Each structure stands twice: as structure tokens, then as C-alpha cells.
Tab-separated table of C-alpha atoms in Angstrom:
chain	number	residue	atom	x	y	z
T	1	UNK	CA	18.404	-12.804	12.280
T	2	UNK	CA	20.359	-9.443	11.643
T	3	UNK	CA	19.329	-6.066	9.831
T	4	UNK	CA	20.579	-3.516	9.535
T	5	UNK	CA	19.317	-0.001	8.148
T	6	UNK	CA	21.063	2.806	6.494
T	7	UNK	CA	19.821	6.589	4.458
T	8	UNK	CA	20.343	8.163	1.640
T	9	UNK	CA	19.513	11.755	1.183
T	10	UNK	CA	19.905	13.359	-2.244
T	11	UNK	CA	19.286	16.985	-3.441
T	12	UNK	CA	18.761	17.125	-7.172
T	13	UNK	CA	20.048	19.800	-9.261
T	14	UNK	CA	17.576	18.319	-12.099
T	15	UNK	CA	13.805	18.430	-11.207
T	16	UNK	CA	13.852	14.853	-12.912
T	17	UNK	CA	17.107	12.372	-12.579
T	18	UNK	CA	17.505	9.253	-12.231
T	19	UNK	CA	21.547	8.238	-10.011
T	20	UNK	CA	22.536	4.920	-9.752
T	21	UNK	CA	22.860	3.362	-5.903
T	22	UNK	CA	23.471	-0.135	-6.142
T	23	UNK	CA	27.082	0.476	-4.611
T	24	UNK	CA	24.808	1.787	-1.713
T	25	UNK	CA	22.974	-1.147	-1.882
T	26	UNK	CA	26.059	-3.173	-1.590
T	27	UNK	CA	27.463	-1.489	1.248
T	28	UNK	CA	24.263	-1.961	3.389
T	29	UNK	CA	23.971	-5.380	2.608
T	30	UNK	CA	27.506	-5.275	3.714
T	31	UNK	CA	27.227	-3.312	7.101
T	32	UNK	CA	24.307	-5.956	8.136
T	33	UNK	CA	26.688	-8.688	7.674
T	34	UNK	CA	24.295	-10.532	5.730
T	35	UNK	CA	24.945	-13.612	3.303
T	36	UNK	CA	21.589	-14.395	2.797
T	37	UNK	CA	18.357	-12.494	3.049
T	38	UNK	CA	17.270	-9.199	1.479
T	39	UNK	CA	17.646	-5.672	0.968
T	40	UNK	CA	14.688	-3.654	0.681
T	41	UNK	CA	15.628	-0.169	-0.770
T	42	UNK	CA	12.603	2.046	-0.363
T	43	UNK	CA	12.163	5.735	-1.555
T	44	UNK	CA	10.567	7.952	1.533
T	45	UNK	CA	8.831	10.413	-0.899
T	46	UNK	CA	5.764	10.234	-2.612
T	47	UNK	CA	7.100	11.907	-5.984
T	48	UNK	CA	10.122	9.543	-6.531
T	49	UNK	CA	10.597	5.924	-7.605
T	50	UNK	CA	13.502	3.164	-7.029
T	51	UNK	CA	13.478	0.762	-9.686
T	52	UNK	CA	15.832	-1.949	-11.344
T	53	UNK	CA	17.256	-1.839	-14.724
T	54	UNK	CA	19.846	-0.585	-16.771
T	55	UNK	CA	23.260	1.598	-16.698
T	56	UNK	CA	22.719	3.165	-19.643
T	57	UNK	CA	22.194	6.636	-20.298
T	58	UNK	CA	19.912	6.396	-23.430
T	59	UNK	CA	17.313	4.279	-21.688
T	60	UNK	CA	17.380	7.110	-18.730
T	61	UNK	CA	16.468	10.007	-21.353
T	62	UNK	CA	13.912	7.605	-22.687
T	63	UNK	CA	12.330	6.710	-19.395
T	64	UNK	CA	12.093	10.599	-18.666
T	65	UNK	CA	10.379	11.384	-22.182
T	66	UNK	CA	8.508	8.040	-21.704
T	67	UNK	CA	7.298	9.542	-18.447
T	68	UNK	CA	6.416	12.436	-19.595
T	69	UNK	CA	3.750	10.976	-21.700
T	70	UNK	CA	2.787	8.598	-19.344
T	71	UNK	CA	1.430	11.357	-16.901
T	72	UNK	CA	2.154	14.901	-18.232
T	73	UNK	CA	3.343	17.620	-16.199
T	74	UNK	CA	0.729	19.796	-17.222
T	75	UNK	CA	-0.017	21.359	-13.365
T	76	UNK	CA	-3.490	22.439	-14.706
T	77	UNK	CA	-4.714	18.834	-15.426
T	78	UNK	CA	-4.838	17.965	-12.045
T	79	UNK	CA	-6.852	18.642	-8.217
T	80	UNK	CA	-4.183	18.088	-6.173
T	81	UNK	CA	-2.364	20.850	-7.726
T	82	UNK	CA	-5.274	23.131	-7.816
T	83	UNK	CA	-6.286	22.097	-3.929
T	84	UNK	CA	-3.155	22.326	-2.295
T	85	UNK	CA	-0.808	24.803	-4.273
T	86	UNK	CA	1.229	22.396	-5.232
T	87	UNK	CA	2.402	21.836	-8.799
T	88	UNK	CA	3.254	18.003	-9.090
T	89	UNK	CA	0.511	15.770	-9.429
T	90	UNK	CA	2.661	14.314	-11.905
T	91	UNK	CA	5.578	13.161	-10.095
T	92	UNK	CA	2.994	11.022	-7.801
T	93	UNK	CA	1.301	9.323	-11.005
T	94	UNK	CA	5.053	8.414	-12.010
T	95	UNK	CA	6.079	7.148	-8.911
T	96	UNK	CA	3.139	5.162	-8.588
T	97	UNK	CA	3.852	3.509	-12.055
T	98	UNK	CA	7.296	2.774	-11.813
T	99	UNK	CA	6.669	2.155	-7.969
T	100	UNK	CA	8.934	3.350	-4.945
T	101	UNK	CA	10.637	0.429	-3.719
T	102	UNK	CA	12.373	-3.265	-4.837
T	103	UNK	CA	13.749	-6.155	-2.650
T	104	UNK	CA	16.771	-7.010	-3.934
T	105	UNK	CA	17.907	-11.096	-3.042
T	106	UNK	CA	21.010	-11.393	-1.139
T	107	UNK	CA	22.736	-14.764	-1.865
T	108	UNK	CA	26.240	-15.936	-0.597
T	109	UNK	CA	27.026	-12.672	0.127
T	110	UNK	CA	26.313	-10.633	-2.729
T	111	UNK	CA	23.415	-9.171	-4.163
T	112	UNK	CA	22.006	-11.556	-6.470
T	113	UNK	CA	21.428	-9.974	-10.079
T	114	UNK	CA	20.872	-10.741	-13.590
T	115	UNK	CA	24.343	-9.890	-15.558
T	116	UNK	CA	22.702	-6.054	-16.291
T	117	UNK	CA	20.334	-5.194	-13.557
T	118	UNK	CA	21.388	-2.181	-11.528
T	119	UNK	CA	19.229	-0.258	-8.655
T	120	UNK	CA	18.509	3.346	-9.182
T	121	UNK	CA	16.820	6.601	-7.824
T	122	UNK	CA	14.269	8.303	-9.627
T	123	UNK	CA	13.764	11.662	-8.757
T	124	UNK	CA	10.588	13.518	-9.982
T	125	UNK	CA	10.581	16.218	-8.313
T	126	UNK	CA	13.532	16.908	-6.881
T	127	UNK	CA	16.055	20.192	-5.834
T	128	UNK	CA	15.479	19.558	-2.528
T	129	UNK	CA	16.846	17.052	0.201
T	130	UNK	CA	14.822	13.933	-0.365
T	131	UNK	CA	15.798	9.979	1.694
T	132	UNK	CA	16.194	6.405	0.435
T	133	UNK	CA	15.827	3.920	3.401
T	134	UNK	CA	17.838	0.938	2.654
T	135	UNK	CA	17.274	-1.700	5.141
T	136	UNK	CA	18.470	-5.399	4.876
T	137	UNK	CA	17.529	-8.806	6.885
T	138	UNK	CA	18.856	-11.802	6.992
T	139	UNK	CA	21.459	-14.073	8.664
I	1	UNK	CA	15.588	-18.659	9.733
I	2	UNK	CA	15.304	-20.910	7.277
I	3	UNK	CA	16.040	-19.838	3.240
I	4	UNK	CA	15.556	-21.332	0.301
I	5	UNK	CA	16.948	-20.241	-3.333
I	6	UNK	CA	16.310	-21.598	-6.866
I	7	UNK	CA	16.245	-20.455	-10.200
I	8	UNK	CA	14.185	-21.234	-13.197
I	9	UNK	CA	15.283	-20.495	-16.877
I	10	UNK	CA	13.322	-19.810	-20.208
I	11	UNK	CA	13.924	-19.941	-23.913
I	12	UNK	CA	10.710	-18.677	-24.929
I	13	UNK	CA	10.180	-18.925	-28.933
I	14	UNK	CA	7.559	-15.914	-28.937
I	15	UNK	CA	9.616	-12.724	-27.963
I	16	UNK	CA	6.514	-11.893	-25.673
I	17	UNK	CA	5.185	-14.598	-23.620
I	18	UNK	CA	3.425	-14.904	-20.381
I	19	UNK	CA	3.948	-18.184	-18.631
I	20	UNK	CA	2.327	-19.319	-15.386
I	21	UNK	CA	5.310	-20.100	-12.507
I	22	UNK	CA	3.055	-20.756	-9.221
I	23	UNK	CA	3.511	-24.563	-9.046
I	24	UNK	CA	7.201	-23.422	-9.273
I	25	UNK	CA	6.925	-20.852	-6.339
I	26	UNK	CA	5.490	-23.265	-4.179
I	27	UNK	CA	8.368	-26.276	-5.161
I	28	UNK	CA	10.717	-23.470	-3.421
I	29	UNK	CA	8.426	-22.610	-0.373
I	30	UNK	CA	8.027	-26.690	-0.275
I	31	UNK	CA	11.977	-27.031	-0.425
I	32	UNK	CA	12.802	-24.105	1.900
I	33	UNK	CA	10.595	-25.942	4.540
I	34	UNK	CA	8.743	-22.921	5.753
I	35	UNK	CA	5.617	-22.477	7.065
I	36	UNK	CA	5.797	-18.662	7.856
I	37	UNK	CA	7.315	-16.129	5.358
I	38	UNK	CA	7.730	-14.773	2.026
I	39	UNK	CA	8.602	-15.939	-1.494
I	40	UNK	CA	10.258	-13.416	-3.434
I	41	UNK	CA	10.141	-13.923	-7.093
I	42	UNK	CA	12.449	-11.861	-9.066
I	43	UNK	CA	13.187	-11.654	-12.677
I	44	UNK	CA	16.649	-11.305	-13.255
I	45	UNK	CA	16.630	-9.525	-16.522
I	46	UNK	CA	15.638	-5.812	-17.087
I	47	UNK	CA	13.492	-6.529	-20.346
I	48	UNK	CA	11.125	-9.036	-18.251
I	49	UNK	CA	8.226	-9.221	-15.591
I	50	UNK	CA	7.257	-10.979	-12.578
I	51	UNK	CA	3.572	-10.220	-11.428
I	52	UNK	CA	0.534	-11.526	-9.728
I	53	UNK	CA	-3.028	-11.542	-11.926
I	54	UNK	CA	-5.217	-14.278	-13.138
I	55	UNK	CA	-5.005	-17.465	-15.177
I	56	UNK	CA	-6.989	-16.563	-18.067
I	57	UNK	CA	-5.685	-16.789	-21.967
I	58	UNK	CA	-7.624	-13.798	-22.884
I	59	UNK	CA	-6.406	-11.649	-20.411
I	60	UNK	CA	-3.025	-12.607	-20.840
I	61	UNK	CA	-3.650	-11.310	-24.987
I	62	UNK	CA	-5.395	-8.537	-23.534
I	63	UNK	CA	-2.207	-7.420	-21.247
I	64	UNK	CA	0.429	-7.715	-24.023
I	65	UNK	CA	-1.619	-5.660	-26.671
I	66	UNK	CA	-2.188	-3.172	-23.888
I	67	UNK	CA	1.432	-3.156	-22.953
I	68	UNK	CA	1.644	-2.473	-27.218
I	69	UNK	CA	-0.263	0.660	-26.268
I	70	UNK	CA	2.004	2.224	-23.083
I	71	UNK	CA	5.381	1.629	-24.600
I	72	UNK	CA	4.775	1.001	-28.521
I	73	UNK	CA	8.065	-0.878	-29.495
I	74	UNK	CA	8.495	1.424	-32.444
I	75	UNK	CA	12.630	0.800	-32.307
I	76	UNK	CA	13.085	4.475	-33.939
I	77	UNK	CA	11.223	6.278	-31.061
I	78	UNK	CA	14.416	5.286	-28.367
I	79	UNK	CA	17.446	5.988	-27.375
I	80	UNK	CA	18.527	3.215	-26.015
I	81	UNK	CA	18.169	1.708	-29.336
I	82	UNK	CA	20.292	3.932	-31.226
I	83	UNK	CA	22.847	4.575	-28.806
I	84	UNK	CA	23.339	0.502	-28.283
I	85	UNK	CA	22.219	-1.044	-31.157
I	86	UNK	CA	19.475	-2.779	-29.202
I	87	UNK	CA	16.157	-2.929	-30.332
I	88	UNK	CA	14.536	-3.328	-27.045
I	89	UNK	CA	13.602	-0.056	-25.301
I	90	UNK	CA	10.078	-0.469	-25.061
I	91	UNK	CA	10.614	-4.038	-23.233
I	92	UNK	CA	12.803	-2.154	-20.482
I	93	UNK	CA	9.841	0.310	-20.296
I	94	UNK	CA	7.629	-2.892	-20.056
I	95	UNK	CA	9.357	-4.235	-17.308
I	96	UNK	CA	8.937	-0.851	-15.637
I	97	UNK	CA	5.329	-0.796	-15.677
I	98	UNK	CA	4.397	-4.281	-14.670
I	99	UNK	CA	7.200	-4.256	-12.483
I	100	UNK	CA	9.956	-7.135	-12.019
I	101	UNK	CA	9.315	-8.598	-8.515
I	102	UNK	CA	6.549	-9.857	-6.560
I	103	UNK	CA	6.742	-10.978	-3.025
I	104	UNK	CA	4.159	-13.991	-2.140
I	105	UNK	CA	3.215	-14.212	1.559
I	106	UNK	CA	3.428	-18.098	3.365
I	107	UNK	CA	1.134	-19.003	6.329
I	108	UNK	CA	0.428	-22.314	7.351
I	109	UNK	CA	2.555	-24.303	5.391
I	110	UNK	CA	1.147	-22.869	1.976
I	111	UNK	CA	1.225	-19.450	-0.670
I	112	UNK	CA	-1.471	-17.350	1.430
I	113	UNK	CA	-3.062	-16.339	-1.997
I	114	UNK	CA	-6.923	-15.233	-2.763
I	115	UNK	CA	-8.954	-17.195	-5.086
I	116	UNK	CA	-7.553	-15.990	-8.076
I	117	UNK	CA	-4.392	-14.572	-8.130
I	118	UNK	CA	-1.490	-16.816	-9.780
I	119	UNK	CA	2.033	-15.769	-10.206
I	120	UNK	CA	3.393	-15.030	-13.839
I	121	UNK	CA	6.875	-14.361	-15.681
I	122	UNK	CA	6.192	-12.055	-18.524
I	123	UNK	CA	8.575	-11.987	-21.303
I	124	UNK	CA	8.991	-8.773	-23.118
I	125	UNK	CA	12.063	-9.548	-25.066
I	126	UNK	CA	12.839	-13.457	-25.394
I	127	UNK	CA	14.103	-16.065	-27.243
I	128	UNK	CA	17.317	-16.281	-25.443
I	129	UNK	CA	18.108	-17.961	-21.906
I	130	UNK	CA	16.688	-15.473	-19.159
I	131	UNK	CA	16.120	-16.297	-15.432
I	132	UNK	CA	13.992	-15.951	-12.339
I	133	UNK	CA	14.913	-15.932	-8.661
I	134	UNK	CA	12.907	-17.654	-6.301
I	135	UNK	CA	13.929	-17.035	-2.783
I	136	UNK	CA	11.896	-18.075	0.463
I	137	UNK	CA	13.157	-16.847	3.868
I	138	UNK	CA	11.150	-17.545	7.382
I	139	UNK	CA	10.841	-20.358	9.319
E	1	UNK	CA	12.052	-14.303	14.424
E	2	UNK	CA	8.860	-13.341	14.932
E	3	UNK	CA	5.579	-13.804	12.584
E	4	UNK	CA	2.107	-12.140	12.584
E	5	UNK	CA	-0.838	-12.055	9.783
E	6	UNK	CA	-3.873	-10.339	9.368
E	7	UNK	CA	-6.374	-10.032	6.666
E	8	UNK	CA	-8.656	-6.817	5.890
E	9	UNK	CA	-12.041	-7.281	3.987
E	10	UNK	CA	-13.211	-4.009	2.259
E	11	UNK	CA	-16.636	-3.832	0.298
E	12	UNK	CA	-17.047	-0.604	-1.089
E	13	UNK	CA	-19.777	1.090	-2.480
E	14	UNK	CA	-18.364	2.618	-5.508
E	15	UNK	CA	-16.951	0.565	-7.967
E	16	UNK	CA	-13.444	2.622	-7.734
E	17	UNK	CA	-12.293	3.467	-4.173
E	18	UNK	CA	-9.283	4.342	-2.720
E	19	UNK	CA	-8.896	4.194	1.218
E	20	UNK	CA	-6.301	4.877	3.965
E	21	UNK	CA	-4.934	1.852	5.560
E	22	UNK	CA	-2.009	2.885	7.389
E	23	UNK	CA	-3.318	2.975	11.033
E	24	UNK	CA	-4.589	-0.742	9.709
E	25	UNK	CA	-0.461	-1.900	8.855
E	26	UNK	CA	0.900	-0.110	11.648
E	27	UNK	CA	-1.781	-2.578	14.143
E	28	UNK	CA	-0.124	-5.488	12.968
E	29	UNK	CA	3.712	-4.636	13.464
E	30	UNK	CA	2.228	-4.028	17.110
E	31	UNK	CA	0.181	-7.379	16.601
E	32	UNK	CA	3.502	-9.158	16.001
E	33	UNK	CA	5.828	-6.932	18.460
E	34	UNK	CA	8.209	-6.575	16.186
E	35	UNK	CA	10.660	-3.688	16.137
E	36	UNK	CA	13.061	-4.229	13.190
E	37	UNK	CA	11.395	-6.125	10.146
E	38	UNK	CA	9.025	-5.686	7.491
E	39	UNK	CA	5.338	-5.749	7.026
E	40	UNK	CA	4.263	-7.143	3.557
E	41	UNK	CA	0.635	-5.332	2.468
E	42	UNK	CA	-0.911	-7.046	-0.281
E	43	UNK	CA	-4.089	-7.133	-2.171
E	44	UNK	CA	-5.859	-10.649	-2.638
E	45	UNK	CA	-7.590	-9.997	-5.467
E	46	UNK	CA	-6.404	-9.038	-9.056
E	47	UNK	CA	-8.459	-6.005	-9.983
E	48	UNK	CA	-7.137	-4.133	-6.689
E	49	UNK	CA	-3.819	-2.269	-5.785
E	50	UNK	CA	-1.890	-1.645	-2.180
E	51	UNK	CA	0.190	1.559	-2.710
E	52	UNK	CA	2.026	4.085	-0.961
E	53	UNK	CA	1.139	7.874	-1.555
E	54	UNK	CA	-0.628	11.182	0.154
E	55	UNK	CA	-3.445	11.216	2.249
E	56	UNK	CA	-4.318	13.914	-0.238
E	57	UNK	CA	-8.494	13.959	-1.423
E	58	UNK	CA	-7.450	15.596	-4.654
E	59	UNK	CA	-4.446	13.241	-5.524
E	60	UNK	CA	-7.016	10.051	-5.266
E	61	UNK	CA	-9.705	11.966	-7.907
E	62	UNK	CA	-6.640	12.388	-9.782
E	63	UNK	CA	-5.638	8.903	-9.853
E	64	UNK	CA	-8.769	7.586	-10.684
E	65	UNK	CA	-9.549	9.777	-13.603
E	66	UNK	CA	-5.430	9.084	-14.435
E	67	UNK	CA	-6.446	4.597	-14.028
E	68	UNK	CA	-9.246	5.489	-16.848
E	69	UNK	CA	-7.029	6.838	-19.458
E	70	UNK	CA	-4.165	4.416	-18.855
E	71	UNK	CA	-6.510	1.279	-18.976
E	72	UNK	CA	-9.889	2.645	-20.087
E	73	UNK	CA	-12.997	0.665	-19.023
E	74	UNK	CA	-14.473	0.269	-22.282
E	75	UNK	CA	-15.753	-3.457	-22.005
E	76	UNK	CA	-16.023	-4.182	-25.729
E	77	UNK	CA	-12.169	-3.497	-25.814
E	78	UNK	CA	-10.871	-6.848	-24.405
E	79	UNK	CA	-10.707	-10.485	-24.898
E	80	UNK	CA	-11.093	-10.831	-21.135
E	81	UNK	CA	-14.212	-9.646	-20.840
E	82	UNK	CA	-15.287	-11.311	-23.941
E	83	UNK	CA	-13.951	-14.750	-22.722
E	84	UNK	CA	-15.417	-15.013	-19.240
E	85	UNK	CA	-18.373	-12.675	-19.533
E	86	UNK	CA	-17.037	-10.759	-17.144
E	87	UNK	CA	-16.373	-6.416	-17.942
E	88	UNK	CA	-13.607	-6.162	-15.444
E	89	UNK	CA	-10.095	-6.871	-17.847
E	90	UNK	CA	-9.805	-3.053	-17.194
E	91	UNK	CA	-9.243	-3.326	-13.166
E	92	UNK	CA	-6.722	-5.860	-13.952
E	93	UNK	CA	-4.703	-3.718	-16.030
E	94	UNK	CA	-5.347	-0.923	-13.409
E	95	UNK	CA	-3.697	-3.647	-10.586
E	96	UNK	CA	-0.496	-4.142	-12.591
E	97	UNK	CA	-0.247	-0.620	-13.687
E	98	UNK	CA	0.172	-0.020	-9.680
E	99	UNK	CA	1.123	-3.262	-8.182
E	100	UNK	CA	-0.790	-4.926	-5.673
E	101	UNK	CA	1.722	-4.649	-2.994
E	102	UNK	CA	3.904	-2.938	-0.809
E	103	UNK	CA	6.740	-3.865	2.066
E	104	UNK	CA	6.660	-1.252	5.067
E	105	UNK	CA	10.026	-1.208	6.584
E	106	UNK	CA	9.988	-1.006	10.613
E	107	UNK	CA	12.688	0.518	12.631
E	108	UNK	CA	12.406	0.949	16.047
E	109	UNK	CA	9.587	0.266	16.957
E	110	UNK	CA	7.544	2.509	14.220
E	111	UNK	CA	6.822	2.316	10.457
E	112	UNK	CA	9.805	4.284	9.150
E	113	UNK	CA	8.204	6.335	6.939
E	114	UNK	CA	8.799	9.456	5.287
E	115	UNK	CA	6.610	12.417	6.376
E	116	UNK	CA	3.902	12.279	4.041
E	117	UNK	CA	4.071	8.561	2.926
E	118	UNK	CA	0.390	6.465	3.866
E	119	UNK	CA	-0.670	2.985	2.353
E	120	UNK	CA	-3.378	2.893	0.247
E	121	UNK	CA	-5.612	0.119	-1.192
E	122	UNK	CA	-6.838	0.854	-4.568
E	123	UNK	CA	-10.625	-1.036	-5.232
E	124	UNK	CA	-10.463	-1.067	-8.388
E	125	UNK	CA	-13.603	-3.679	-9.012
E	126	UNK	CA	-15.872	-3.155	-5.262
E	127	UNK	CA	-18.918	-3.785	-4.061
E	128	UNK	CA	-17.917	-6.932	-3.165
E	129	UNK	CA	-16.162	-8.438	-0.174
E	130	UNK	CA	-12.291	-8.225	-1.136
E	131	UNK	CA	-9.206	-9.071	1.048
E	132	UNK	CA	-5.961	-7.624	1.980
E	133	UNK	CA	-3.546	-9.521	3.792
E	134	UNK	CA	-1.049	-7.972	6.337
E	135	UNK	CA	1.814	-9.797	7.310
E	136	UNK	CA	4.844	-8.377	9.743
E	137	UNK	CA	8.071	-10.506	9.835
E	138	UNK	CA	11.205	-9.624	12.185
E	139	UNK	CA	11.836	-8.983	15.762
């Protein structure tokens, strides 16, 4: 059995965004030296998602608004903005519905996807340094 | 380390449709020869589910007029649909929710599940060929 | 490769309950001696979650009141309940809504976790004797 783990750190400009990482996905599958197994690809904040769907910069602007309606920002809605200071209640409601991780199948040496399925980020709350863990097993 | 990979493939003639797979997860478990691991079961489209809940005909009604209510499939509200001619936004947003992947734990020689819990593909956009992944890994 | 399971039973006193389990994941990865892997966290029942979030009093008040406008109780509302006699179709929206699992990546030894990531299960239906199983797979 082999794994291997890698990081990603990114530092929005946008308080929401959602980037693209399946290359990184790739190469850590890669650096393991895996042909079969999996890649889990996990974010390491509380306020941010990795999911699996589309390249296609429409659907991002709709999940966003989508998201927005889903659980508002609206800081004064919620206690754990009020308790702590902090301001995004929000962003945890969104990560928890989208959820923060996927295990993407690794099959004779490639990640094994559907003809459009891509992994991405999602940022909630983001301008500031934030990590991926990307950590694949197999043989 | 043993693994095991195998696909299954629907046509569904509703465009949503929820269709039990467990006797299917447990043909791959069965053909991977494990007796500890996991099963992970993966749609392999980005308008579809994969999720654990019960085997019960009104719940399943009950989960796709609910899903009516989170993402409404109103094409004119998206994007997505403009932008690509699609009509399908609200089954990516679906697939989001629910989530595409489940991972089903194997001890003893069988799918270590509780009393009630059954593994289901959810269609959110069918009527054309779409797949699952069914990959077992342990030993 | 190295195996190790372990179930949790929880039988809360309020209906809705949402309670730290982290030291609880973090005994089995030492149950198993494993120091690169995964540990799999998953509800057995269908009206419950496993999630990953902050330890954060105000957050889980939040999420509860957050569960009852995204999947309202209301009994009379669903087929489920009308079916089976039970009231619970609500808890098992609730589930899907957050997923009923999560995989813990381990890296040297530790959960490698961000710093204010924790596992969570979500009782979404208590006051009843409901299981979680825990199961750590690498080496």
C-alpha cells in the first residue's frame, strides 16, 4: 500500500470563489504512484467546501447566488456571530451543505470521472491563507 | 490490497428517479473478495446523486418534491442555462445538496450497515445513459 | 494494511443533539495503529448526520434552528410520515442535507486536521439508542 499526501494553500481575493484543482488532484495521485486506489481531497477549514461538478462559469455564479439563499449572510441572524465576534455563520451552514471533502476513484492510473466532472475549491470566506489536504492510497 | 471496480448504467424514463443499488454494492464487495474495507459509490455525472437513506416509496416522493423546494428548476432563474443552452441548473445544484458519493464500510465479509439504511442513485436529470462507480479496496 | 472498527451508541435526551466526537475517531486510529490512512465516521441510522465543523456552542443552536427551515418538521407535510405512521421524514431530509459521513485523513501519526476542524454527529431523531461506526484503514 502507498500514499502519499500533498497541500494546497489559497488566499482569496474574493470573500466567495470557487478555483478549479483537479490538475492538483492529478498530480498527487501522481506523486503517490498510484494506479488504483483513491484520492481524498479534503478542505481544512470549517467555512469552505470541495465538491465535484462542472467547469463552467455560469453554474459557479449560480451556486454563489444559490448559496446565498440557501443560508444568508445576514451576520445578525446568527449566535455564533453574536458569541464570538465573528461574522460568518454563513460560510459554515454552506460548507456543511455542499460538504468539505470527496474521494475521488483512481483507476489504471487516472482519476476515474464522468466525461464533465471536475474537483473544485469553494471558498466562503476567504482573503486569507486557507489549506486543501490532498492525500491518496492505494497500490 | 485487494480492489475491485464496476460500473452500472441507467436510462431512466422519468428525468428524476431514485433507484435502490445495494444488492449492486454488495455484487462488487462480493467480487472484490474483501472482508475488510470500503465501497465507494460514485456517480459519475454532475446532475446525479449517490446517498444512503431508507427504502420507503413515500419518502423517496417526499425527497424529490423537497429537492423541488431547495433548487426550484425554474430554467429562467440560471445561468448555466442561458449561457449553455442547458436546462439543467437546478439538477447540478441537486447533486450538490444530496451529494454524489457515499462510502459504505465492509467488516466481516458483509456492508457493515444499520437496520435501515440502503444505498440509492438519484437521478436529477435522466433519460440518457449515465453511470455509477463502484469501487471496493481492502483486503 | 491494517484494519480496525468501532461502533458508538448515543441516546440523547433531546430529540435534536449535536455532540463532539473527535477524541472518540482519534481512539480508533490509535485502536488500529495506523499512521498514514483514513478513518471512515459514519452514522447508522438515516435521520442522523457525522460532520466536520467548530466546537463552537453558538454554531450548533445555529444549525439546528438553520435544519428547521431547510427541512421543517411539520409532520402533516410528507408522504413519509403519512405512509409508515412514523413523523420523522423531516430528520431524513436533515441527514442528506448534511451527509451522514465523513473520512478523517491521518498523517503521521495524528488526525491531520486543520486548527479548528472537530467531528460532529448530528441526532437528528434521539432518544433512542443510535449507532456510529468508526472504521480506520492504512498503516
Amino acid at each position: 500500500m502507498k500514499t502519499h499526501t500533498s497541500y494546497l494553500t489559497f488566499n482569496t481575493k474574493k470573500r466567495q470563489e470557487i478555483i478549479d484543482i483537479t490538475d492538483e488532484v492529478e498530480e498527487c495521485r501522481a506523486a503517490a504512484g498510484i494506479s488504483e486506489g483513491f484520492v481524498l481531497v479534503s478542505a481544512m477549514h470549517i467555512s469552505a467546501s470541495v465538491f465535484v461538478n462542472d467547469h463552467e462559469p455560469g453554474l459557479w455564479k449560480d451556486i454563489l447566488d444559490w448559496l446565498d439563499e440557501i443560508a444568508p449572510w445576514s451576520p445578525e441572524k446568527y449566535r455564533h456571530n453574536s458569541g464570538t465576534g465573528e461574522d460568518n455563520a454563513a460560510a459554515h451552514l454552506r460548507s456543511l451543505t455542499i460538504g468539505h471533502e470527496v474521494i475521488v476513484p483512481v483507476t489504471k492510473g487516472r482519476l476515474d470521472f464522468g466525461p464533465w466532472q471536475r474537483v473544485f475549491y469553494g471558498e466562503w470566506d476567504g482573503r486569507r491563507a486557507k489549506r486543501v489536504i490532498l492525500k491518496a492510497m492505494g497500490e
